[in-house]
Coordinates of C-alpha atoms in Angstrom, one line a residue:
X22 CA 77.5 101.6 139.5
X23 CA 76.4 102.0 135.9
X24 CA 73.5 104.3 135.3
X25 CA 70.3 102.6 134.1
X26 CA 69.8 102.7 130.4
X27 CA 66.5 102.7 128.6
X28 CA 66.9 100.2 125.7
X29 CA 64.4 102.1 123.6
X30 CA 66.3 105.4 124.1
X31 CA 69.5 103.6 123.3
X32 CA 68.0 102.2 120.1
X33 CA 66.7 105.7 119.2
X34 CA 70.3 107.0 119.6
X35 CA 71.7 104.2 117.5
X36 CA 69.3 104.9 114.6
X37 CA 69.9 108.6 114.9
X38 CA 73.7 108.1 114.7
X39 CA 73.3 106.0 111.7
X40 CA 71.0 108.5 110.0
X41 CA 73.6 111.3 110.6
X42 CA 76.3 109.2 108.8
X43 CA 73.9 108.7 106.0
X44 CA 73.1 112.4 105.8
X45 CA 76.8 113.1 105.6
X46 CA 77.0 110.6 102.7
X47 CA 74.2 112.3 100.9
X48 CA 76.0 115.5 101.2
X49 CA 79.0 114.1 99.5
X50 CA 76.9 112.6 96.7
X51 CA 75.4 116.0 96.0
X52 CA 78.4 118.2 96.4
X53 CA 81.5 116.3 95.1
X54 CA 82.5 116.7 91.5
X55 CA 84.5 113.6 90.7
X56 CA 82.5 110.6 89.4
X57 CA 84.7 108.5 91.7
X58 CA 82.7 110.0 94.5
X59 CA 79.3 111.2 93.2
X60 CA 78.7 108.2 91.0
X61 CA 80.8 105.4 92.1
X62 CA 80.4 106.4 95.8
X63 CA 83.9 105.5 96.8
X64 CA 83.8 106.9 100.3
X65 CA 82.8 106.3 103.9
X66 CA 81.3 108.6 106.6
X67 CA 81.4 108.0 110.3
X68 CA 81.1 109.3 113.9
X69 CA 83.7 108.5 116.5
X70 CA 84.1 109.1 120.2
X71 CA 86.7 111.3 121.8
X72 CA 89.2 108.4 121.8
X73 CA 88.6 107.7 118.1
X74 CA 86.4 104.6 118.7
X75 CA 83.7 104.0 116.1
X76 CA 80.2 105.1 117.2
X77 CA 78.6 104.4 113.9
X78 CA 79.6 104.6 110.2
X79 CA 78.1 104.2 106.8
X80 CA 80.3 102.3 104.4
X81 CA 79.3 103.2 100.9
X82 CA 81.9 100.7 99.8
X83 CA 82.8 97.8 102.1
X84 CA 86.6 98.0 101.9
X85 CA 86.3 101.1 104.0
X86 CA 84.8 99.2 106.9
X87 CA 87.8 99.7 109.1
X88 CA 89.4 102.6 107.3
X89 CA 88.6 105.5 109.6
X90 CA 89.0 104.3 113.2
X91 CA 92.7 103.6 113.0
X92 CA 93.3 107.0 111.4
X93 CA 91.1 108.8 113.9
X94 CA 93.0 107.1 116.8
X95 CA 96.2 108.4 115.2
X96 CA 94.8 111.9 115.0
X97 CA 93.9 111.7 118.7
X98 CA 97.4 110.4 119.7
X99 CA 99.2 113.1 117.6
X100 CA 97.3 116.2 118.7
X101 CA 96.4 115.2 122.2
X102 CA 94.9 118.2 124.0
X103 CA 95.7 120.6 121.1
X104 CA 92.3 120.1 119.5
X105 CA 89.8 123.0 119.5
X106 CA 86.3 123.7 118.2
X107 CA 86.5 124.7 114.5
X108 CA 89.6 122.6 113.8
X109 CA 89.6 120.4 110.7
X110 CA 92.3 117.8 110.2
X111 CA 93.4 115.9 107.0
X112 CA 95.1 112.5 106.9
X113 CA 95.9 109.8 104.3
X114 CA 99.2 108.3 105.5
X115 CA 99.2 104.5 105.3
X116 CA 102.0 104.2 107.9
X117 CA 99.9 105.9 110.6
X118 CA 96.5 104.3 110.3
X119 CA 95.6 105.0 106.6
X120 CA 94.5 102.3 104.2
X121 CA 95.3 103.8 100.8
X122 CA 97.1 107.0 99.8
X123 CA 94.3 108.2 97.5
X124 CA 91.7 107.7 100.3
X125 CA 92.0 111.0 102.1
X126 CA 90.2 111.5 105.4
X127 CA 88.8 114.6 107.0
X128 CA 88.3 114.8 110.8
X129 CA 86.3 117.4 112.7
X130 CA 86.2 117.4 116.5
X131 CA 82.9 117.9 118.2
X132 CA 82.7 119.6 121.6
X133 CA 80.0 119.7 124.3
X134 CA 80.2 122.3 127.0
X135 CA 83.9 122.8 126.1
X136 CA 84.7 119.1 126.3
X137 CA 85.8 117.0 123.3
X138 CA 83.2 114.2 123.0
X139 CA 83.2 113.0 119.4
X140 CA 84.6 113.3 115.9
X141 CA 82.7 113.6 112.6
X142 CA 84.8 112.1 109.8
X143 CA 84.7 111.0 106.1
X144 CA 87.1 109.5 103.7
X145 CA 86.9 109.5 100.0
X146 CA 89.0 108.3 97.1
X147 CA 90.6 111.3 95.3
X148 CA 91.2 111.5 91.6
X149 CA 94.9 112.3 92.2
X150 CA 97.2 112.5 95.2
X151 CA 100.5 113.6 93.8
X152 CA 103.3 111.1 93.3
X153 CA 105.0 110.1 90.1
X154 CA 101.8 108.9 88.2
X155 CA 98.6 110.9 87.6
X156 CA 95.6 109.2 89.1
X157 CA 97.6 107.7 92.1
X158 CA 98.1 104.2 90.8
X159 CA 101.8 103.5 89.9
X160 CA 102.8 100.0 89.2
X161 CA 106.4 101.2 88.8
X162 CA 106.6 102.6 92.4
X163 CA 109.2 101.1 94.7
X164 CA 108.5 103.4 97.7
X165 CA 105.7 105.4 99.1
X166 CA 107.0 108.8 97.9
X167 CA 106.7 107.6 94.3
X168 CA 103.0 106.9 94.9
X169 CA 101.6 110.0 96.7
X170 CA 101.9 113.0 98.8
X171 CA 101.9 111.7 102.4
X172 CA 99.5 113.6 104.6
X173 CA 100.2 112.8 108.2
X174 CA 97.7 114.4 110.6
X175 CA 97.6 118.1 109.7
X176 CA 95.2 120.9 110.5
X177 CA 93.8 122.8 107.6
X178 CA 91.4 124.8 109.7
X179 CA 92.3 126.0 113.2
X180 CA 89.6 127.3 115.5
X181 CA 87.4 127.9 112.4
X182 CA 90.1 129.7 110.4
X183 CA 91.4 128.3 107.1
X184 CA 95.2 127.8 107.3
X185 CA 95.7 129.1 103.7
X186 CA 99.4 128.4 103.7
X187 CA 98.9 124.7 104.6
X188 CA 96.0 124.3 102.2
X189 CA 97.9 125.8 99.4
X190 CA 100.9 123.6 100.0
X191 CA 98.8 120.4 99.9
X192 CA 97.0 121.2 96.7
X193 CA 100.2 122.6 95.0
X194 CA 101.3 118.9 95.1
X195 CA 98.1 117.5 93.5
X196 CA 97.5 117.7 89.8
X197 CA 93.8 118.1 89.4
X198 CA 91.8 121.1 90.6
X199 CA 88.8 118.8 91.1
X200 CA 90.5 117.2 94.1
X201 CA 90.6 120.5 95.9
X202 CA 86.8 121.0 95.2
X203 CA 86.1 117.5 96.5
X204 CA 88.0 118.0 99.6
X205 CA 86.0 121.1 100.3
X206 CA 82.9 118.9 100.0
X207 CA 84.3 116.5 102.5
X208 CA 85.0 119.3 104.9
X209 CA 81.4 120.4 104.5
X210 CA 80.1 116.8 105.2
X211 CA 81.9 116.8 108.5
X212 CA 80.2 120.1 109.3
X213 CA 76.8 118.5 108.6
X214 CA 77.8 115.7 111.1
X215 CA 78.9 118.2 113.7
X216 CA 75.6 120.2 113.4
X217 CA 73.5 117.1 113.7
X218 CA 75.4 115.9 116.7
X219 CA 74.7 119.2 118.5
X220 CA 71.0 118.8 117.8
X221 CA 71.3 115.3 119.2
X222 CA 72.9 116.6 122.4
X223 CA 69.7 118.6 123.0
X224 CA 67.8 115.3 123.3
X225 CA 70.3 113.4 125.4
X226 CA 72.1 114.9 128.3
X227 CA 75.8 114.1 128.7
X228 CA 75.3 111.3 131.3
X229 CA 72.6 109.6 129.3
X230 CA 74.5 109.9 126.0
X231 CA 77.7 108.3 127.5
X232 CA 75.7 105.5 129.1
X233 CA 73.8 104.7 125.9
X234 CA 77.0 104.6 123.9
X235 CA 78.5 102.1 126.3
X236 CA 75.3 100.1 126.1
X237 CA 75.5 100.1 122.3
X238 CA 79.1 99.0 122.4
X239 CA 78.3 96.1 124.8
X240 CA 75.2 95.2 122.7
X241 CA 77.2 94.9 119.5
X242 CA 79.9 92.9 121.4
X243 CA 77.3 90.5 122.7
X244 CA 75.8 90.0 119.3
X245 CA 79.1 89.3 117.7
X246 CA 80.1 86.9 120.5
X247 CA 76.8 85.1 120.1
X248 CA 77.5 84.6 116.4
X249 CA 81.1 83.4 117.1
X250 CA 79.9 81.0 119.8
X251 CA 77.6 79.3 117.2
X252 CA 80.6 78.3 115.2
X253 CA 82.2 75.0 116.2
X254 CA 85.4 75.5 118.0
X255 CA 88.5 74.6 116.0
X256 CA 91.3 75.8 113.8
X257 CA 90.2 76.4 110.1
X258 CA 92.8 77.1 107.5
X259 CA 92.4 78.9 104.2
X260 CA 95.0 79.6 101.4
X261 CA 94.9 81.9 98.5
X262 CA 97.3 83.6 96.1
X263 CA 97.9 87.0 94.6
X264 CA 99.6 86.8 91.2
X265 CA 102.5 89.0 89.9
X266 CA 104.0 91.7 92.0
X267 CA 104.6 94.0 89.1
X268 CA 108.4 93.5 89.2
X269 CA 109.2 89.8 88.9
X270 CA 107.5 87.8 86.1
X271 CA 105.6 84.8 87.3
X272 CA 105.8 85.8 91.0
X273 CA 103.1 84.6 93.4
X274 CA 102.3 85.9 96.9
X275 CA 100.7 83.5 99.3
X276 CA 98.0 84.4 101.9
X277 CA 98.1 81.8 104.6
X278 CA 95.4 82.1 107.1
X279 CA 94.5 80.2 110.3
X280 CA 91.2 81.0 111.9
X281 CA 90.9 79.8 115.5
X282 CA 87.4 79.8 117.0
X283 CA 87.5 79.4 120.8
X284 CA 84.2 79.9 122.6
X285 CA 83.0 83.4 121.7
X286 CA 86.2 84.7 120.4
X287 CA 88.0 84.4 117.0
X288 CA 91.6 84.9 116.0
X289 CA 92.7 85.5 112.4
X290 CA 96.4 84.7 112.0
X291 CA 98.2 85.5 108.8
X292 CA 101.6 84.2 110.0
X293 CA 103.3 82.4 107.1
X294 CA 102.0 84.7 104.4
X295 CA 104.6 86.0 101.8
X296 CA 107.0 88.8 102.7
X297 CA 106.4 92.2 101.3
X298 CA 107.2 92.7 97.6
X299 CA 109.6 95.3 96.1
X300 CA 106.7 96.8 94.1
X301 CA 103.3 98.3 95.1
X302 CA 101.6 94.9 95.7
X303 CA 101.6 95.4 99.4
X304 CA 98.9 96.3 102.0
X305 CA 99.2 98.4 105.1
X306 CA 97.8 96.9 108.3
X307 CA 94.5 98.9 108.1
X308 CA 93.7 97.7 104.5
X309 CA 94.1 94.0 105.5
X310 CA 92.1 94.5 108.7
X311 CA 89.3 96.2 106.7
X312 CA 89.3 93.4 104.2
X313 CA 89.0 90.9 107.0
X314 CA 86.2 92.7 108.8
X315 CA 84.1 93.3 105.7
X316 CA 84.3 89.5 104.9
X317 CA 83.6 88.4 108.4
X318 CA 80.5 90.7 108.7
X319 CA 79.1 88.9 105.6
X320 CA 79.1 85.7 107.6
X321 CA 77.2 86.9 110.7
X322 CA 74.0 88.7 111.6
X323 CA 73.7 91.7 109.3
X324 CA 71.8 93.6 111.9
X325 CA 74.9 94.0 114.2
X326 CA 75.4 97.8 114.7
X327 CA 78.7 99.0 113.2
X328 CA 80.5 100.4 116.3
X329 CA 83.7 99.6 118.2
X330 CA 82.0 96.8 120.1
X331 CA 82.2 94.5 117.1
X332 CA 86.0 94.5 117.3
X333 CA 86.3 93.3 120.9
X334 CA 85.9 89.5 120.3
X335 CA 88.2 89.6 117.2
X336 CA 91.9 89.3 117.3
X337 CA 94.2 89.8 114.3
X338 CA 97.7 88.5 114.0
X339 CA 99.4 90.1 111.0
X340 CA 103.2 90.1 111.3
X341 CA 104.9 93.3 110.1
X342 CA 107.0 92.7 107.0
X343 CA 104.4 90.5 105.3
X344 CA 102.9 91.8 102.1
X345 CA 99.7 92.1 104.1
X346 CA 101.4 94.5 106.6
X347 CA 104.3 96.1 104.8
X348 CA 107.0 98.0 106.6
X349 CA 107.8 101.7 105.9
X350 CA 108.6 103.0 103.3
X351 CA 107.0 100.3 101.0
X352 CA 104.7 101.1 98.1
X353 CA 101.2 99.9 99.0
X354 CA 98.6 101.4 96.7
X355 CA 97.5 97.9 95.5
X356 CA 96.6 97.1 99.1
X357 CA 92.8 97.6 98.8
X358 CA 92.8 95.4 95.7
X359 CA 94.3 92.5 97.8
X360 CA 90.9 92.3 99.5
X361 CA 89.7 89.8 97.0
X362 CA 92.5 87.3 97.7
X363 CA 92.1 87.9 101.5
X364 CA 88.4 87.2 101.3
X365 CA 89.1 84.0 99.3
X366 CA 91.3 82.7 102.1
X367 CA 88.6 83.6 104.7
X368 CA 85.8 81.9 102.7
X369 CA 87.9 78.8 102.2
X370 CA 88.6 78.6 105.9
X371 CA 85.0 79.1 107.0
X372 CA 83.7 76.7 104.3
X373 CA 84.7 74.0 106.7
X374 CA 82.7 75.4 109.6
X375 CA 79.9 77.5 107.9
X376 CA 79.3 75.8 104.5
X377 CA 75.9 77.4 104.1
X378 CA 77.1 80.9 104.9
X379 CA 80.1 81.3 102.7
X380 CA 80.1 82.2 99.1
X381 CA 82.2 80.8 96.2
X382 CA 84.9 83.0 94.9
X383 CA 84.1 86.5 93.6
X384 CA 85.7 87.9 90.4
X385 CA 89.1 89.3 91.2
X386 CA 89.9 93.0 90.6
X387 CA 91.2 93.9 87.2
X388 CA 91.3 97.7 87.3
X389 CA 92.4 100.1 84.6
X390 CA 92.8 103.8 85.1
X391 CA 93.0 106.1 82.1
X392 CA 94.6 109.6 82.3
X393 CA 95.0 112.0 79.5
X394 CA 93.8 115.3 78.0
X395 CA 90.2 115.9 77.0
X396 CA 90.4 117.7 73.6
X397 CA 86.8 118.9 73.9
X398 CA 87.7 121.2 76.9
X399 CA 91.6 121.2 76.7
X400 CA 91.9 119.9 80.2
X401 CA 93.2 116.8 82.0
X402 CA 90.9 114.0 83.0
X403 CA 91.2 110.7 84.9
X404 CA 88.8 107.7 85.1
X405 CA 89.2 104.5 87.1
X406 CA 86.6 102.8 84.8
X407 CA 84.2 101.5 87.4
X408 CA 81.9 100.9 84.5
X409 CA 84.1 98.1 83.1
X410 CA 85.5 96.3 86.1
X411 CA 82.3 95.1 87.8
X412 CA 82.3 91.3 87.5
X413 CA 80.1 88.7 89.3
X414 CA 79.9 87.5 92.9
X415 CA 80.2 83.9 94.1
X416 CA 77.1 81.8 94.6
X417 CA 76.1 80.6 98.0
X418 CA 73.7 78.0 99.5
X419 CA 70.3 78.8 98.2
X420 CA 71.1 81.7 95.9
X421 CA 72.9 82.5 92.6
X422 CA 75.7 85.0 92.7
X423 CA 74.9 88.7 92.0
X424 CA 75.4 89.7 88.4
X425 CA 77.7 92.7 87.7
X426 CA 78.1 93.6 91.4
X427 CA 81.7 94.3 91.3
X428 CA 84.7 93.5 93.4
X429 CA 84.1 92.1 96.9
X430 CA 85.9 95.1 98.4
X431 CA 83.3 97.4 96.7
X432 CA 80.3 95.0 96.6
X433 CA 77.0 96.7 96.6
X434 CA 78.6 100.1 97.0
X435 CA 80.5 101.0 93.9
X436 CA 78.0 101.8 91.2
X437 CA 78.6 101.7 87.5
X438 CA 78.8 105.0 85.8
X439 CA 75.7 106.3 84.1
X440 CA 76.3 105.9 80.3
X441 CA 75.5 109.5 79.4
X442 CA 77.5 110.9 82.2
X443 CA 80.4 108.6 81.3
X444 CA 80.5 110.2 77.8
X445 CA 80.0 113.7 79.2
X446 CA 82.8 113.5 81.7
X447 CA 85.3 111.5 79.6
X448 CA 86.3 111.8 75.9
X449 CA 85.1 108.2 75.4
X450 CA 82.4 106.9 73.1
X451 CA 80.6 103.8 74.6
X452 CA 80.0 101.1 72.1
X453 CA 78.6 98.4 74.4
X454 CA 78.2 97.4 78.0
X455 CA 76.4 94.1 78.6
X456 CA 76.4 90.8 80.4
X457 CA 79.1 88.4 79.3
X458 CA 77.5 85.0 78.2
X459 CA 79.0 81.9 79.8
X460 CA 80.9 84.0 82.3
X461 CA 79.2 82.6 85.4
X462 CA 80.7 79.6 87.1
X463 CA 78.3 76.6 86.8
X464 CA 76.8 75.1 89.9
X465 CA 73.6 74.1 91.6
X466 CA 73.6 77.9 92.2
X467 CA 75.5 79.6 89.5
X468 CA 77.9 82.5 90.0
X469 CA 77.1 86.1 89.1
X470 CA 77.5 87.2 85.5
X471 CA 80.5 89.2 84.4
X472 CA 80.4 91.9 81.8
X473 CA 81.7 93.0 78.4
X474 CA 82.6 96.7 77.9
X475 CA 83.8 98.4 74.8
X476 CA 84.4 102.1 74.1
X477 CA 86.5 104.3 71.8
X478 CA 89.1 106.6 73.4
X479 CA 88.9 110.1 71.8
X480 CA 91.5 111.6 74.1
X481 CA 95.1 112.9 73.7
X482 CA 98.2 112.1 75.7
X483 CA 96.6 109.0 77.1
X484 CA 98.3 106.7 79.6
X485 CA 96.6 103.6 81.0
X486 CA 97.4 102.0 84.3
X487 CA 96.5 98.3 84.8
X488 CA 96.4 97.3 88.5
X489 CA 94.6 94.1 89.1
X490 CA 94.5 90.3 89.2
X491 CA 92.5 87.5 87.7
X492 CA 94.1 87.3 84.2
X493 CA 95.9 84.1 85.4
X494 CA 94.1 80.8 85.1
X495 CA 94.5 80.1 88.8
X496 CA 93.0 83.5 89.7
X497 CA 89.5 82.7 88.3
X498 CA 86.7 83.0 90.9
X499 CA 86.8 79.6 92.5
X500 CA 83.8 77.2 92.8
X501 CA 82.7 75.5 96.0
X502 CA 81.4 72.0 96.7
X503 CA 81.4 70.9 93.1
X504 CA 80.8 74.3 91.6
X505 CA 82.9 75.5 88.7
X506 CA 85.1 78.6 88.5
X507 CA 84.0 81.8 86.8
X508 CA 85.5 83.2 83.6
X509 CA 88.9 84.9 83.4
X510 CA 89.5 88.7 83.2
X511 CA 90.9 90.2 80.0
X512 CA 91.7 93.6 78.6
X513 CA 92.7 94.5 75.1
X514 CA 93.4 97.9 73.5
X515 CA 93.3 98.0 69.7
X516 CA 95.0 100.9 68.0
X517 CA 93.7 102.5 64.8
X518 CA 96.4 100.7 62.9
X519 CA 95.0 97.3 64.1
X520 CA 97.8 96.6 66.6
X521 CA 96.6 95.1 69.9
X522 CA 98.0 95.6 73.4
X523 CA 97.1 93.2 76.2
X524 CA 98.3 94.7 79.5
X525 CA 99.8 92.7 82.3
X526 CA 98.0 92.6 85.6
X527 CA 100.2 95.4 86.8
X528 CA 101.6 97.7 84.1
X529 CA 101.7 101.3 82.8
X530 CA 100.8 101.7 79.2
X531 CA 102.0 105.0 77.7
X532 CA 101.2 106.5 74.3
X533 CA 97.7 105.0 73.8
X534 CA 96.6 106.4 70.4
X535 CA 93.6 108.6 69.9
X536 CA 90.8 106.5 68.4
X537 CA 92.0 103.3 70.1
X538 CA 89.2 100.8 71.1
X539 CA 89.2 99.6 74.7
X540 CA 87.6 96.2 75.5
X541 CA 87.3 94.6 78.9
X542 CA 85.9 91.2 80.0
X543 CA 85.1 91.3 83.7
X544 CA 84.8 87.7 84.9
X545 CA 81.9 86.0 86.6
X546 CA 81.7 84.5 90.0
X547 CA 82.2 80.9 91.1
X548 CA 79.4 78.4 91.2
X549 CA 78.2 76.5 94.4
X550 CA 77.3 72.9 94.4
X551 CA 77.0 70.2 91.6
X552 CA 75.8 71.8 88.3
X553 CA 73.8 68.6 87.6
X554 CA 71.6 69.5 90.5
X555 CA 70.5 72.8 89.1
X556 CA 66.8 72.7 88.1
X557 CA 66.5 72.2 84.4
X558 CA 64.1 75.1 83.9
X559 CA 66.6 77.6 85.4
X560 CA 69.2 76.4 82.9
X561 CA 66.7 76.8 80.0
X562 CA 65.8 80.3 81.2
X563 CA 69.4 81.3 81.2
X564 CA 69.8 80.0 77.6
X565 CA 66.6 81.9 76.6
X566 CA 67.9 85.1 78.2
X567 CA 71.2 84.8 76.3
X568 CA 73.5 84.6 79.3
X569 CA 74.2 80.9 78.8
X570 CA 75.0 79.2 75.5
X571 CA 73.3 76.0 74.5
X572 CA 76.7 74.4 74.3
X573 CA 77.6 75.4 77.9
X574 CA 74.1 74.2 79.1
X575 CA 74.9 70.8 77.6
X576 CA 78.5 70.5 78.8
X577 CA 78.2 72.1 82.2
X578 CA 74.7 71.2 83.2
X579 CA 73.8 68.2 81.1
X580 CA 70.8 70.1 79.7
X581 CA 70.1 69.8 76.0
X582 CA 68.4 72.9 74.5
X583 CA 68.0 73.7 70.8
X584 CA 70.2 76.8 70.2
X585 CA 67.6 78.3 67.8
X586 CA 64.2 77.4 69.1
X587 CA 65.2 77.0 72.8
X588 CA 63.2 73.8 72.9
X589 CA 64.2 71.5 75.7
X590 CA 65.0 67.9 74.7
X591 CA 63.8 66.2 77.9
X592 CA 64.8 62.6 76.9
X593 CA 68.3 63.7 75.9
X594 CA 68.7 65.8 79.0
X595 CA 67.6 62.9 81.3
X596 CA 70.0 60.5 79.5
X597 CA 72.9 62.9 79.6
X598 CA 72.5 63.7 83.3
X599 CA 72.3 60.0 84.1
X600 CA 75.4 59.3 82.2
X601 CA 77.3 62.1 84.0

């Protein structure tokens, strides 16, 4: 017989677990050195039970929604009973539960009266992880060893003592000293989690704690099942594409998805998707599962607690050997960036069943990493340019898309770099960073605006790595129910001699000259609904604000506005809309 659980006490425990993960996150924000972590917030913190099941976590970026539990379960399997108080374990291996090589996890076991009861963990994107290319993204990789140092579960602290030989071996294979400092911060964040959990144990005895955890698992499961049961039973299909595998020109990889809703359970079946590619445009299982989970959570009650209970009504079929679940030893660093295409397939499928919950397409990832030497300090640097890649989200029923929110895998989490810090940390001079006019897909509710970024590269020995999508016409953020697509992604690099380079979606550009000008257009999101149904005044307001041209207002929305005075011609507008 299950012990009685006080729902109020269980709720207090849930909120406290959440606050612990948030405290761990604040620790990382205040102690890490890389802007990837302390500005862009590319990390996740979490608490897990003795079996590695999620108790609660705080996803500072959504793509890490399912990035720690599989790795924690692998740590539990690997070490078994050989886990002790004071141990600290590192992991990044994509073929044993990891989602991306650069995303390195730290796990710390938590004991109560000598019994393992939980894990404190965090995972953050590191500025480098070894491999053939600085920064970790290598479009030329054909196997995992050309991408990264593989870290299968390994103890760096044992019973509270640093294993100096192991620690030294790991960081001898990583280029930048900043990574070692950031990993120390991650170790510290897990210590914060452990300390807070011991404080929590003083308020909940072992029996009550275990009972409340089971109660919370079951409550989350019930909430998710209730959400699924509200979706009409049926099979809903969605299709999307990833463009160019980095090896074969004109290549396209298909994501074929069948979503089966049966009562209060749902199955996501990726059978029929393209086989794995010879390059790095592949995903490990965990990356695809995380993309699926973050998208599905956008379609249901946002108050569902994030614990292992949410996974019970969800089944994933993702055959090994697909580019969404690549076999060892495939290169997979692009896997996180496939999230946009995976989300597209999910939204297209659920548009048939939940038309007022889905969004139109989000701007696809077009990322560009710059590595080189900073002549001001005579030291190497790397930047993933989060400032430049943040496009617009898709619109939904009743709301325009978010402007400059970024990729769906990072939505709401990845922040743009502070302009002053950008210039302090990088040898770059920012010229402009602003909303891109006419970038949003037209619709009754328009897509989110994309951005225009321009800066001068005052660095030496510069290499640029393009790893993205969305430069192809078909890869624009799609519109829904009559809405139009968003604008296309584009990057140009203009050398001091006037020559211009336009990188492919996946390409390494070596020898970028000092003084070159980098320009990026991050596209807007797709529109939702017929643009002719958009209120006239909202169209006029966008023209006045400079985010919509008078020409686009006339062509896309049938609204006639004077480009100089912004005066609305009501008669011409009425006539044009009637004719359309």
